[in-house]
Each structure stands twice: as structure tokens, then as C-alpha cells.
Amino acid sequence: MSNDARSEVTKIIVEKAKSDATFKANLLTDAKSTLKDSLNIVIPSNADITVLEETPTHLYLVLPIDFDDVELSEQDEKQISAGAIALGSASNTF
């Protein structure tokens, strides 16, 4: 997923969390199911996702994936080269 696409998806998720308290609570407790059920965003089964909420006294810094350090399986490489996935960039998949 390109940085622009990921930023846009993140913006959508954050805006929904701001406007929907139930979505936000569910997102914090079970992000994968909540994203799939509410926004049709699928996190691959072999990936984890953690949603954290900052506070005025506790901030988070997220270091992005360094693709030079990622080893892909042969199947992942085939899917990427076929355009099926790009580490989740296919349509609504992270």
C-alpha cells in the first residue's frame, strides 16, 4: 500500500472513530473484525494490527515498514508480481 493510500485509509478510520463511539470502542478491542465488519477493510490473517489511542501525556511514534528488511514467502512474491497484493494494497486490504 502506498503511503498516500495508507494515509487516506488511516484518515477514514480516524474520522469514523471520532464520530462513532461504538466503532472506536470496538476498534480498540478487536481491530481486525471491526475494520472488516464496518469498513470492509481486510487485514491478512498472517498480520496483526494494534490500535492505540494517544493521550495528552502519552504519545506514540510509529516506524514504518522497511521493505529492505522484509522477507517474503515465495507465494507472497508470486501474488505481488501478479498484482494480487502489494503487502495489502489490493483494494481494501492492508
mmCIF file of C-alpha atoms in Angstrom:
data_model
loop_
_atom_site.group_PDB
_atom_site.id
_atom_site.type_symbol
_atom_site.label_atom_id
_atom_site.label_comp_id
_atom_site.label_asym_id
_atom_site.label_seq_id
_atom_site.Cartn_x
_atom_site.Cartn_y
_atom_site.Cartn_z
ATOM 1 C CA MET A 1 0.000 0.000 0.000
ATOM 2 C CA SER A 2 1.445 3.345 -0.968
ATOM 3 C CA ASN A 3 1.983 5.940 1.725
ATOM 4 C CA ASP A 4 -0.727 8.121 0.167
ATOM 5 C CA ALA A 5 -3.255 5.287 0.133
ATOM 6 C CA ARG A 6 -2.394 4.260 3.670
ATOM 7 C CA SER A 7 -2.714 7.866 4.842
ATOM 8 C CA GLU A 8 -6.132 8.128 3.210
ATOM 9 C CA VAL A 9 -7.356 4.876 4.793
ATOM 10 C CA THR A 10 -5.996 5.981 8.160
ATOM 11 C CA LYS A 11 -7.821 9.300 7.804
ATOM 12 C CA ILE A 12 -11.109 7.483 7.105
ATOM 13 C CA ILE A 13 -10.645 5.221 10.133
ATOM 14 C CA VAL A 14 -9.733 8.113 12.450
ATOM 15 C CA GLU A 15 -12.696 10.221 11.296
ATOM 16 C CA LYS A 16 -15.092 7.318 11.852
ATOM 17 C CA ALA A 17 -13.614 6.703 15.310
ATOM 18 C CA LYS A 18 -14.119 10.376 16.168
ATOM 19 C CA SER A 19 -17.761 10.339 15.099
ATOM 20 C CA ASP A 20 -18.807 6.839 16.236
ATOM 21 C CA ALA A 21 -18.079 5.875 19.850
ATOM 22 C CA THR A 22 -19.130 2.250 19.322
ATOM 23 C CA PHE A 23 -16.817 1.881 16.323
ATOM 24 C CA LYS A 24 -13.977 3.407 18.341
ATOM 25 C CA ALA A 25 -14.521 1.078 21.303
ATOM 26 C CA ASN A 26 -14.680 -1.953 19.014
ATOM 27 C CA LEU A 27 -11.623 -0.782 17.083
ATOM 28 C CA LEU A 28 -9.615 -0.592 20.307
ATOM 29 C CA THR A 29 -10.655 -4.095 21.403
ATOM 30 C CA ASP A 30 -10.828 -6.035 18.103
ATOM 31 C CA ALA A 31 -9.422 -4.008 15.229
ATOM 32 C CA LYS A 32 -9.407 -6.756 12.566
ATOM 33 C CA SER A 33 -13.071 -7.660 12.959
ATOM 34 C CA THR A 34 -14.158 -4.052 13.362
ATOM 35 C CA LEU A 35 -12.369 -2.911 10.209
ATOM 36 C CA LYS A 36 -13.749 -5.830 8.219
ATOM 37 C CA ASP A 37 -17.312 -5.513 9.511
ATOM 38 C CA SER A 38 -17.581 -1.718 9.459
ATOM 39 C CA LEU A 39 -15.417 -0.625 6.529
ATOM 40 C CA ASN A 40 -14.782 -3.833 4.572
ATOM 41 C CA ILE A 41 -11.053 -3.445 5.206
ATOM 42 C CA VAL A 42 -9.361 -6.827 5.473
ATOM 43 C CA ILE A 43 -6.186 -7.319 7.452
ATOM 44 C CA PRO A 44 -4.483 -10.510 6.225
ATOM 45 C CA SER A 45 -4.733 -13.454 8.616
ATOM 46 C CA ASN A 46 -0.948 -13.597 8.943
ATOM 47 C CA ALA A 47 -0.771 -9.945 10.062
ATOM 48 C CA ASP A 48 -1.573 -8.330 13.381
ATOM 49 C CA ILE A 49 -2.858 -4.820 13.910
ATOM 50 C CA THR A 50 -2.698 -2.797 17.094
ATOM 51 C CA VAL A 51 -4.782 0.324 17.597
ATOM 52 C CA LEU A 52 -3.548 2.741 20.222
ATOM 53 C CA GLU A 53 -5.126 5.938 21.452
ATOM 54 C CA GLU A 54 -2.818 8.790 22.358
ATOM 55 C CA THR A 55 -3.411 10.921 25.405
ATOM 56 C CA PRO A 56 -2.024 14.371 26.203
ATOM 57 C CA THR A 57 0.744 12.707 28.225
ATOM 58 C CA HIS A 58 1.323 9.515 26.205
ATOM 59 C CA LEU A 59 2.232 9.827 22.540
ATOM 60 C CA TYR A 60 3.225 7.143 20.032
ATOM 61 C CA LEU A 61 5.737 7.180 17.213
ATOM 62 C CA VAL A 62 5.214 4.542 14.529
ATOM 63 C CA LEU A 63 8.197 3.488 12.483
ATOM 64 C CA PRO A 64 7.086 2.405 9.008
ATOM 65 C CA ILE A 65 7.993 -0.900 7.433
ATOM 66 C CA ASP A 66 11.482 -1.033 5.964
ATOM 67 C CA PHE A 67 10.833 -3.194 2.932
ATOM 68 C CA ASP A 68 14.570 -3.858 2.601
ATOM 69 C CA ASP A 69 14.286 -5.885 5.811
ATOM 70 C CA VAL A 70 11.150 -7.845 4.822
ATOM 71 C CA GLU A 71 11.485 -11.399 3.618
ATOM 72 C CA LEU A 72 8.516 -12.555 1.595
ATOM 73 C CA SER A 73 7.424 -16.103 1.036
ATOM 74 C CA GLU A 74 7.510 -17.473 -2.486
ATOM 75 C CA GLN A 75 3.704 -17.331 -2.556
ATOM 76 C CA ASP A 76 3.699 -13.654 -1.482
ATOM 77 C CA GLU A 77 6.248 -12.827 -4.179
ATOM 78 C CA LYS A 78 4.093 -14.538 -6.818
ATOM 79 C CA GLN A 79 0.984 -12.668 -5.677
ATOM 80 C CA ILE A 80 2.813 -9.345 -5.651
ATOM 81 C CA SER A 81 4.293 -9.891 -9.099
ATOM 82 C CA ALA A 82 0.847 -10.883 -10.357
ATOM 83 C CA GLY A 83 -0.604 -7.695 -8.894
ATOM 84 C CA ALA A 84 -2.830 -9.628 -6.485
ATOM 85 C CA ILE A 85 -1.348 -7.987 -3.396
ATOM 86 C CA ALA A 86 1.297 -5.480 -2.593
ATOM 87 C CA LEU A 87 1.600 -6.145 1.091
ATOM 88 C CA GLY A 88 -2.056 -5.431 1.336
ATOM 89 C CA SER A 89 -2.510 -2.709 -1.239
ATOM 90 C CA ALA A 90 -5.138 -4.604 -3.206
ATOM 91 C CA SER A 91 -8.394 -2.667 -2.880
ATOM 92 C CA ASN A 92 -9.452 -2.755 0.760
ATOM 93 C CA THR A 93 -6.686 -4.950 2.087
ATOM 94 C CA PHE A 94 -3.844 -3.604 4.166
#
